[in-house]
XYZ file of C-alpha atoms in Angstrom:
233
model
C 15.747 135.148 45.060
C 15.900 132.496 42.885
C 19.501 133.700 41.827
C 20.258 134.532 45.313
C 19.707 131.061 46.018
C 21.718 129.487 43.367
C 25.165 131.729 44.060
C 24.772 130.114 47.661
C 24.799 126.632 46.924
C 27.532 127.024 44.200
C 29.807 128.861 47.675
C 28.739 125.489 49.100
C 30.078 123.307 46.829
C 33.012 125.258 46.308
C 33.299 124.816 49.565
C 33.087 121.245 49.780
C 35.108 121.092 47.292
C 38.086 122.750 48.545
C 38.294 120.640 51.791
C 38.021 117.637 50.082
C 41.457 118.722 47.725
C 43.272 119.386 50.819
C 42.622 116.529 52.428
C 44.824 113.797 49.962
C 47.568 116.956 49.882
C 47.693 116.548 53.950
C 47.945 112.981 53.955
C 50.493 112.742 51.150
C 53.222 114.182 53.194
C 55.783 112.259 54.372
C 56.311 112.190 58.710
C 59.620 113.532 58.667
C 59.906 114.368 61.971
C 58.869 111.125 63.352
C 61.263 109.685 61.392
C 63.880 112.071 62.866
C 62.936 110.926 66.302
C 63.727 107.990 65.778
C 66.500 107.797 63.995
C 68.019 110.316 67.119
C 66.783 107.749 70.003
C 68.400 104.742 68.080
C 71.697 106.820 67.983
C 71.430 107.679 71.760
C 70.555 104.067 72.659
C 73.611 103.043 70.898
C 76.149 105.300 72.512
C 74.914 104.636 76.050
C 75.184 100.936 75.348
C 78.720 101.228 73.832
C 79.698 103.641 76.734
C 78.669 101.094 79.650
C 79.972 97.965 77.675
C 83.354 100.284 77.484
C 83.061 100.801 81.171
C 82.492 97.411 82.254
C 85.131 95.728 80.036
C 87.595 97.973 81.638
C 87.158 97.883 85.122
C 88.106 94.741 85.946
C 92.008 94.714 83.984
C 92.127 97.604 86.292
C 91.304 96.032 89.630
C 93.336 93.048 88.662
C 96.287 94.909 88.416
C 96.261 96.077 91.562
C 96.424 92.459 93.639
C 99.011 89.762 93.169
C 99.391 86.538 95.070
C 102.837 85.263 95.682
C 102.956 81.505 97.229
C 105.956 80.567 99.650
C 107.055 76.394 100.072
C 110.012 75.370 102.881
C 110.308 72.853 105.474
C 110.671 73.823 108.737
C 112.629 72.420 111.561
C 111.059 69.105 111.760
C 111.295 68.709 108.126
C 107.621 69.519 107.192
C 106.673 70.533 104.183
C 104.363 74.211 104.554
C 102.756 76.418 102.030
C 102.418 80.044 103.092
C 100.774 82.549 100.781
C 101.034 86.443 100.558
C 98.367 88.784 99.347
C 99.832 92.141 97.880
C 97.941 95.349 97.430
C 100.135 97.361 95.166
C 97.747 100.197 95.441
C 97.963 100.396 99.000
C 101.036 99.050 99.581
C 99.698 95.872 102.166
C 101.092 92.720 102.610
C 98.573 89.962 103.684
C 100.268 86.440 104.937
C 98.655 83.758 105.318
C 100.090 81.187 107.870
C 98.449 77.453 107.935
C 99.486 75.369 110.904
C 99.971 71.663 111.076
C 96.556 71.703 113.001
C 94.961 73.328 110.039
C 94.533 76.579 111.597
C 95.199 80.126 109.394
C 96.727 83.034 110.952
C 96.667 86.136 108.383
C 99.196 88.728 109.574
C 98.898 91.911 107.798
C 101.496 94.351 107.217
C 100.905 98.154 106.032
C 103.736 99.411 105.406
C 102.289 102.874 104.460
C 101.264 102.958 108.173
C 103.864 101.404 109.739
C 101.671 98.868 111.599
C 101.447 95.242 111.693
C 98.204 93.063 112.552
C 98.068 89.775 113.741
C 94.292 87.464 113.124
C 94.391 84.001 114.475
C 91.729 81.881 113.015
C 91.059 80.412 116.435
C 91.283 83.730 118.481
C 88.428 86.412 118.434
C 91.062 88.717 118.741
C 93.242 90.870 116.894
C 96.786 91.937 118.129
C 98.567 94.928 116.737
C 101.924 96.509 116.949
C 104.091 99.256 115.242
C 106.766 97.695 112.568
C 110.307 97.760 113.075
C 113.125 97.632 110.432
C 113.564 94.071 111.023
C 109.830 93.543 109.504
C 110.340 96.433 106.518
C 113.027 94.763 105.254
C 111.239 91.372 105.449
C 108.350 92.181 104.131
C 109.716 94.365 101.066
C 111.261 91.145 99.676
C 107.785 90.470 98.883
C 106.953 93.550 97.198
C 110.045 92.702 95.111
C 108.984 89.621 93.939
C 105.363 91.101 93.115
C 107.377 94.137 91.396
C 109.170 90.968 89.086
C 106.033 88.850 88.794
C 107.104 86.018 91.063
C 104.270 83.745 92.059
C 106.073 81.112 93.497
C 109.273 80.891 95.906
C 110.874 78.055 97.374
C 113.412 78.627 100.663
C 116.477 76.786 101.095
C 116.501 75.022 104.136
C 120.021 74.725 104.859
C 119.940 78.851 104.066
C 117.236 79.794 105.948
C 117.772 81.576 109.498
C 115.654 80.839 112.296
C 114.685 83.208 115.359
C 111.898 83.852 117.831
C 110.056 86.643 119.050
C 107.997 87.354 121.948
C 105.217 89.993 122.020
C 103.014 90.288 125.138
C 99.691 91.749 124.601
C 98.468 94.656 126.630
C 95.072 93.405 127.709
C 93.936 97.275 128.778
C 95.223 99.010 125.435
C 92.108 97.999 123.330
C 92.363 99.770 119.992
C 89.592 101.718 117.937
C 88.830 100.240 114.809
C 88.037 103.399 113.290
C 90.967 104.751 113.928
C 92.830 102.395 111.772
C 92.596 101.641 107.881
C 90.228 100.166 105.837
C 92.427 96.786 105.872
C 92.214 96.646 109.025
C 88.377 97.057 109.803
C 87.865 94.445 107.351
C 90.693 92.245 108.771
C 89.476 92.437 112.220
C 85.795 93.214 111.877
C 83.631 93.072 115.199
C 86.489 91.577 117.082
C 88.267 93.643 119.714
C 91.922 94.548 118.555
C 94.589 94.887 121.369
C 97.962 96.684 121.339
C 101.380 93.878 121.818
C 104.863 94.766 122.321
C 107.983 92.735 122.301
C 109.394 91.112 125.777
C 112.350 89.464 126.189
C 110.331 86.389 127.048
C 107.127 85.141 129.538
C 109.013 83.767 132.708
C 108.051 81.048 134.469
C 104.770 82.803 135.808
C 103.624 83.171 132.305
C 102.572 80.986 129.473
C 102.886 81.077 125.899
C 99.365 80.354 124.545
C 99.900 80.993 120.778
C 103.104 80.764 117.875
C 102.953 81.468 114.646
C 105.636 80.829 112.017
C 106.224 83.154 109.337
C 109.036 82.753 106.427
C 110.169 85.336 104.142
C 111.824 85.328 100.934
C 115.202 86.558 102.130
C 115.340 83.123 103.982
C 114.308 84.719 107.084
C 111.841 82.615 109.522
C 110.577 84.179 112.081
C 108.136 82.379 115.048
C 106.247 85.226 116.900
C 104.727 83.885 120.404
C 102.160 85.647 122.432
C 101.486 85.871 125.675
C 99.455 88.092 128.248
C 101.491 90.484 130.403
C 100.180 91.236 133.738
C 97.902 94.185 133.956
């Protein structure tokens, strides 16, 4: 018994022993997978941030490329000086004047010449007035995609050059357009504002008055002073 006894309490220490030795073993490795974790998230970190720092550095050459502002000085008839400005869209191929009267009022007229239409926004007018363009207005309005095409900012007319003539549209007060069914341009032009259909008219008569004119110059020394009127319905 007595030896019995004895061989047990050496398996014990032996025992003891053992766990103790693997213990310092255990804690002696080095944690190379959490040092491989990390090392991968700091790489992923650093691509996404070099990818969206990439992306937003870009995307605003590119947007800039696509708009240029040309400005347009004369005198008209009376001898005023007037600044007109034209927005381009290059991407879109849109023309947007802007027409300041002498009573500080802004007309933007815009012309999409990809749709062949032509949109007229008085600042003092909840109303928008649209019609289909005609050569006459292609070949006006290209002179300013020209200019954009050359990086002209800035035109003066020559008075003593320029042409003069006036149109008449009268504006169809039953044709009211859908907005939807027109461009993005448009919608934003015109938004929640009814948009009505004009066509040219050799002229009011006497039983009809001209309410609004609008004077618009172009490049190829072309001024032209649209008036608008309501036909009868």
């Amino acid at each position: 018994m007595e030896r019995l006894g004895g061989f047990m309490a050496m398996c014990r220490g032996d025992t003891h022993n053992t766990k103790e030795d693997k213990s310092p073993a255990l804690e002696s490795k080095p944690p190379n997978k959490i040092l491989w974790g990390s090392l991968t998230t700091v790489l992923i970190l650093t691509f996404i941030t070099i990818t969206v720092i990439g992306i937003l550095g870009f995307k605003p050459n590119n947007q800039k490329s696509f708009f240029q502002i040309v400005r347009i000085s004369f005198q008209d008839q009376s001898g005023s000086l007037v600044n007109q400005s034209a927005l381009v869209d290059k991407q879109r191929d849109v023309v947007t004047y802007y027409v300041t009267s002498q009573t500080n009022h802004t007309t933007a007229v815009l012309f999409d010449l990809q749709n062949g239409l032509l949109c007229y926004r008085p600042e003092n007018q909840d109303t928008c007035f649209l019609r289909k363009m005609e050569r006459d207005d292609l070949e006006n309005v290209q002179t300013i995609l020209n200019m954009s095409k050359h990086k002209v900012n800035e035109f003066w007319l020559q008075g003593n050059q320029t042409r003069y003539h006036t149109e008449f549209l009268g504006v169809l007060g039953r044709n009211q357009v859908e907005p939807l069914t027109l461009g993005k341009p448009f919608q934003t032009l015109c938004d929640h504002i009814p948009i009505f259909w004009v066509r040219k008219a050799q002229g009011p008569g006497k039983q009809r008055l001209i309410y609004l004119c609008i004077d618009i110059c172009f490049p190829n020394n072309i001024c032209v002073s649209v008036c608008f009127y309501y036909l009868p319905e």
